[in-house]
Amino acid sequence: MFVPKLFTCLKNYSKEQFFKDIAAGIIVAIIAFPLSIALAIASGVSPEKGLHTAVIGGFIISFLGGSRVQIGGPTGAFIIIVFGIIEAHGLQGLIIATLIAGIFLIIMGLLKIGSMIKYIPYPITSGFTSGIAITIFSTQITDFFGLKISKVPSEFLPKWISYFNHMNTINYTNLMVGLFSLGIILLWPKVNKKIPGTLIAIIAATVITSVFKLPIDTIGSRFGSISGSLPKLTVPNMDMNMIRSLIFPGITIAVLAAVESLLSAVVADGMVGGKHRSNMELVAQGAANICSALFGGIPVTGAIARTAANIKNGGRTPVAGIVHSVVLLFIMIIFLPYMKLVPMTTLAAILIMVSYNMGEWEVFGRLRRAPKSDAVVFLVTFSLTIFFDLVTAIGVGIVLASFLFMKRMSDVAEVKYILDSNEDVDANEFLAEIKTPEHISLYEISGPFFFGAADKFVNVMREMNFSVKVLIIKMNNVPAMDATAFHSLETLYDLCKKRNTKLILMGLPDQPYNMLKKYGFIDIIGKENICRTINKSIKRANYILEHVDTDEALEEVG
C-alpha cells in the first residue's frame, strides 16, 4: 500500500493530538541538534551538513513515510561508511553514493522488498550494530583525550596501536572537560528527563571553556566559522567511472538505511500498537536520501533513539516529525554560528554515549546459551565489521547464516523405511490391509524436502529394495520441496520403471503437489498413483498387486 501514513493519520486528527505532536517535535529537535552536529563531524563532514540532513531528510521521511512516529536523520550506523567514501572519493563521491542509495531504496520499495528485510537474521543485525558501535567508539579517542596525532590510521588495530604510542601526548585539561561532559550526559536524566543531557553538557562545557579560555580544541578551531544559512541545491559532476566505483558503497548505504529504518519502525510499532507500511517507508527513505544529497547532506534513515523519544513525549503522528524538522531549522539558523565554541571533547563524549547505547552488549552474555550457529554468525559479523568493513560483514554474515539454516533444515528432514515399524499407525494399517505386504516397500519423507535434504533421499534410494512390486513414498509431513527434490523423485521414478516397480506418492501437501503438477510429473507417474489418503493408497496398492501382470494396472481405480 503506497499511501503515506500522514494522509491516513490526518483523517481523524484531533486538536489535543496536534498540541502533543508539537511538544514532542520540539523536544526531539532539541535532542537532534547536538547529535546531528556530532554525527556529521564524526563522518568527516562539516557540522552544518548533519543539520541539513536532519532538516531535509527528516521532513521528507515524516511527510512521505510509512510509519506514524518515525523520526529521520543522520545516525551512527553511517559514520564508518561515509568517512570511508569521503576519504576515497571526496564530498562529491559521497553525494553520488547517497543519490545511488536513494534510487535503490525507491526501487526496493516499489518492488515490495520492504517485507523481506525481516528475514535478515537477528545475529547479523545485532552483530554489525555492535561492531559499528565499537568502531564509532574507537574514532573518538583522539578528541576525548586530546591526543596529538597528525594522521590517525583508518584500520582498527593500527588505530589503537597509534593511540597507545601517543598516550604521552594526552591533554589532561581536554580529558577533564570530556569526563565532565560525559558525567552530565549520564547523570542529567536523574534531574530532568525532558531536556536532553547532551544539550546541557554542550552548554556547560562551552561556557567553562570560553570563560576560562581553556587550551583545548573546539569546533571553531577545527572547522573555522560555521554558517547557519540554508543549504543550496548542489548537482554533482558525474561520470561513468565515478558511478561504477560508487555503486557498491551506494547499495551498502541503501541496505543499511532499509534495515535500520524498518527495525526502528518495528520497534515503534511495538511501542504505539501500530503497523507501519514497510514499502512506503522505503520509498520515503529513498526520496529523503536523494534530497539530502542534492542539498549537501549525508545519508539519512530512521533513528531509533529519536523515534523512541518522540513516542515517549506524546508524538503519535508524522506531524511530530515535521515539527521536529521545522524547529531544527530555526535552531540551526539562530544558534549554529555559536556552535564554533563547543569543545571537540564534548562531542566525543556524546558519540561515546551513542556508541554505548547503540551496541547490543547483552547478546555477549547470552552467547553461551545461544545455539552455536547463531553465536558463530554473531561473532563473525561483529568481528568483520570491526576489522574489515560493513559490506564484508553483512555479506559473509548472510551467506554463513544461510548455510547454517540450510544445515539445520536438512538435519530436521528425515527419510526412513517404516513398513516394519511398530509405532507408525499408517504402517500398521498397511500390514493389516495389504494382501501381500512382502511385495510392498513403504518409505516416509519428513520435513522440508529441498536441495539441502535431497542428499539424504539419494542415499536412501541406493538402499531401496526395487525387487518389490509397489514402492510407496509417504509425504504427509513434507511442507515444501524444490527443484532438486523433484529431480530426486524423477530419478526414483526412472529406477522404478526400469525394475517394473510401481511408484505411489501418498499424502502430498499442496505445495509439493502443485510443483509436481507444473513439472508434468503428475501426468508422468499417473494421477491414479497420487493418493491423498491412506485408504486410497491401500486400495491402489492392492489393485496393482492383483493386476501386476496385466495392462489394467495402469488404469485408474475408482
mmCIF file of N, CA and C in Angstrom, residues 76-77 122-136 256 259-260 263 304 354-361 364 378 381-382 385-386 390 393-394:
data_model
loop_
_atom_site.group_PDB
_atom_site.id
_atom_site.type_symbol
_atom_site.label_atom_id
_atom_site.label_comp_id
_atom_site.label_asym_id
_atom_site.label_seq_id
_atom_site.Cartn_x
_atom_site.Cartn_y
_atom_site.Cartn_z
ATOM 1 N N GLY A 76 24.458 6.933 13.706
ATOM 2 C CA GLY A 76 25.807 6.420 13.903
ATOM 3 C C GLY A 76 26.185 5.294 12.961
ATOM 4 N N ALA A 77 25.189 4.575 12.447
ATOM 5 C CA ALA A 77 25.467 3.422 11.581
ATOM 6 C C ALA A 77 26.194 3.817 10.303
ATOM 7 N N TYR A 122 18.553 -12.050 13.228
ATOM 8 C CA TYR A 122 18.907 -11.173 14.342
ATOM 9 C C TYR A 122 20.402 -11.203 14.667
ATOM 10 N N PRO A 123 21.083 -12.376 14.645
ATOM 11 C CA PRO A 123 22.522 -12.374 14.937
ATOM 12 C C PRO A 123 23.322 -11.483 13.991
ATOM 13 N N ILE A 124 22.834 -11.302 12.747
ATOM 14 C CA ILE A 124 23.543 -10.439 11.795
ATOM 15 C C ILE A 124 23.330 -8.969 12.157
ATOM 16 N N THR A 125 22.068 -8.581 12.382
ATOM 17 C CA THR A 125 21.792 -7.177 12.704
ATOM 18 C C THR A 125 22.436 -6.772 14.029
ATOM 19 N N SER A 126 22.360 -7.647 15.023
ATOM 20 C CA SER A 126 22.980 -7.322 16.312
ATOM 21 C C SER A 126 24.501 -7.341 16.204
ATOM 22 N N GLY A 127 25.037 -8.217 15.354
ATOM 23 C CA GLY A 127 26.494 -8.311 15.168
ATOM 24 C C GLY A 127 27.073 -7.064 14.532
ATOM 25 N N PHE A 128 26.460 -6.611 13.400
ATOM 26 C CA PHE A 128 27.042 -5.433 12.764
ATOM 27 C C PHE A 128 26.717 -4.151 13.539
ATOM 28 N N THR A 129 25.578 -4.126 14.245
ATOM 29 C CA THR A 129 25.270 -2.952 15.062
ATOM 30 C C THR A 129 26.283 -2.795 16.190
ATOM 31 N N SER A 130 26.585 -3.896 16.862
ATOM 32 C CA SER A 130 27.577 -3.838 17.950
ATOM 33 C C SER A 130 28.978 -3.545 17.412
ATOM 34 N N GLY A 131 29.265 -4.087 16.236
ATOM 35 C CA GLY A 131 30.564 -3.818 15.596
ATOM 36 C C GLY A 131 30.717 -2.349 15.236
ATOM 37 N N ILE A 132 29.653 -1.752 14.703
ATOM 38 C CA ILE A 132 29.678 -0.321 14.374
ATOM 39 C C ILE A 132 29.866 0.503 15.640
ATOM 40 N N ALA A 133 29.206 0.082 16.728
ATOM 41 C CA ALA A 133 29.327 0.800 17.999
ATOM 42 C C ALA A 133 30.783 0.837 18.472
ATOM 43 N N ILE A 134 31.463 -0.306 18.380
ATOM 44 C CA ILE A 134 32.881 -0.363 18.788
ATOM 45 C C ILE A 134 33.727 0.536 17.882
ATOM 46 N N THR A 135 33.419 0.512 16.590
ATOM 47 C CA THR A 135 34.177 1.314 15.635
ATOM 48 C C THR A 135 33.981 2.803 15.886
ATOM 49 N N ILE A 136 32.736 3.213 16.166
ATOM 50 C CA ILE A 136 32.467 4.626 16.483
ATOM 51 C C ILE A 136 33.242 5.044 17.732
ATOM 52 N N LEU A 256 21.705 -0.674 4.464
ATOM 53 C CA LEU A 256 21.802 -0.292 5.875
ATOM 54 C C LEU A 256 20.664 0.650 6.267
ATOM 55 N N VAL A 259 17.460 -1.495 6.509
ATOM 56 C CA VAL A 259 17.435 -2.333 7.711
ATOM 57 C C VAL A 259 17.189 -1.484 8.954
ATOM 58 N N GLU A 260 17.948 -0.380 9.091
ATOM 59 C CA GLU A 260 17.832 0.429 10.306
ATOM 60 C C GLU A 260 16.465 1.101 10.404
ATOM 61 N N LEU A 263 13.773 -1.587 11.127
ATOM 62 C CA LEU A 263 13.907 -2.050 12.518
ATOM 63 C C LEU A 263 13.346 -0.995 13.475
ATOM 64 N N ILE A 304 16.368 5.240 15.684
ATOM 65 C CA ILE A 304 15.623 4.527 16.726
ATOM 66 C C ILE A 304 15.514 5.352 18.010
ATOM 67 N N VAL A 354 26.547 7.524 22.350
ATOM 68 C CA VAL A 354 25.808 6.990 21.197
ATOM 69 C C VAL A 354 26.249 5.565 20.913
ATOM 70 N N SER A 355 27.567 5.351 20.917
ATOM 71 C CA SER A 355 28.090 4.003 20.636
ATOM 72 C C SER A 355 27.684 3.022 21.724
ATOM 73 N N TYR A 356 27.702 3.474 22.980
ATOM 74 C CA TYR A 356 27.296 2.583 24.080
ATOM 75 C C TYR A 356 25.826 2.188 23.948
ATOM 76 N N ASN A 357 24.972 3.170 23.685
ATOM 77 C CA ASN A 357 23.536 2.883 23.556
ATOM 78 C C ASN A 357 23.216 2.098 22.292
ATOM 79 N N MET A 358 24.064 2.210 21.298
ATOM 80 C CA MET A 358 23.833 1.544 20.016
ATOM 81 C C MET A 358 24.133 0.045 20.088
ATOM 82 N N GLY A 359 25.182 -0.318 20.805
ATOM 83 C CA GLY A 359 25.588 -1.721 20.867
ATOM 84 C C GLY A 359 24.617 -2.589 21.648
ATOM 85 N N GLU A 360 24.494 -3.822 21.222
ATOM 86 C CA GLU A 360 23.617 -4.769 21.916
ATOM 87 C C GLU A 360 24.497 -5.689 22.767
ATOM 88 N N TRP A 361 24.993 -5.117 23.849
ATOM 89 C CA TRP A 361 26.005 -5.796 24.669
ATOM 90 C C TRP A 361 25.454 -6.998 25.423
ATOM 91 N N PHE A 364 26.310 -10.632 24.200
ATOM 92 C CA PHE A 364 27.545 -11.326 24.590
ATOM 93 C C PHE A 364 27.308 -12.209 25.815
ATOM 94 N N PHE A 378 26.867 -14.293 14.802
ATOM 95 C CA PHE A 378 27.023 -13.016 15.518
ATOM 96 C C PHE A 378 28.491 -12.617 15.618
ATOM 97 N N THR A 381 30.069 -11.737 12.152
ATOM 98 C CA THR A 381 29.603 -10.435 11.676
ATOM 99 C C THR A 381 30.206 -9.305 12.501
ATOM 100 N N PHE A 382 30.224 -9.468 13.803
ATOM 101 C CA PHE A 382 30.798 -8.477 14.719
ATOM 102 C C PHE A 382 32.275 -8.235 14.405
ATOM 103 N N THR A 385 32.916 -6.595 10.911
ATOM 104 C CA THR A 385 32.550 -5.167 10.921
ATOM 105 C C THR A 385 33.682 -4.332 11.489
ATOM 106 N N ILE A 386 34.319 -4.830 12.541
ATOM 107 C CA ILE A 386 35.404 -4.085 13.198
ATOM 108 C C ILE A 386 36.685 -4.111 12.373
ATOM 109 N N LEU A 390 31.725 -2.995 6.672
ATOM 110 C CA LEU A 390 30.332 -3.398 6.842
ATOM 111 C C LEU A 390 29.830 -4.246 5.682
ATOM 112 N N ALA A 393 31.046 -7.692 6.220
ATOM 113 C CA ALA A 393 30.381 -8.270 7.396
ATOM 114 C C ALA A 393 28.966 -8.738 7.061
ATOM 115 N N ILE A 394 28.184 -7.880 6.408
ATOM 116 C CA ILE A 394 26.803 -8.238 6.080
ATOM 117 C C ILE A 394 26.771 -9.370 5.061
#
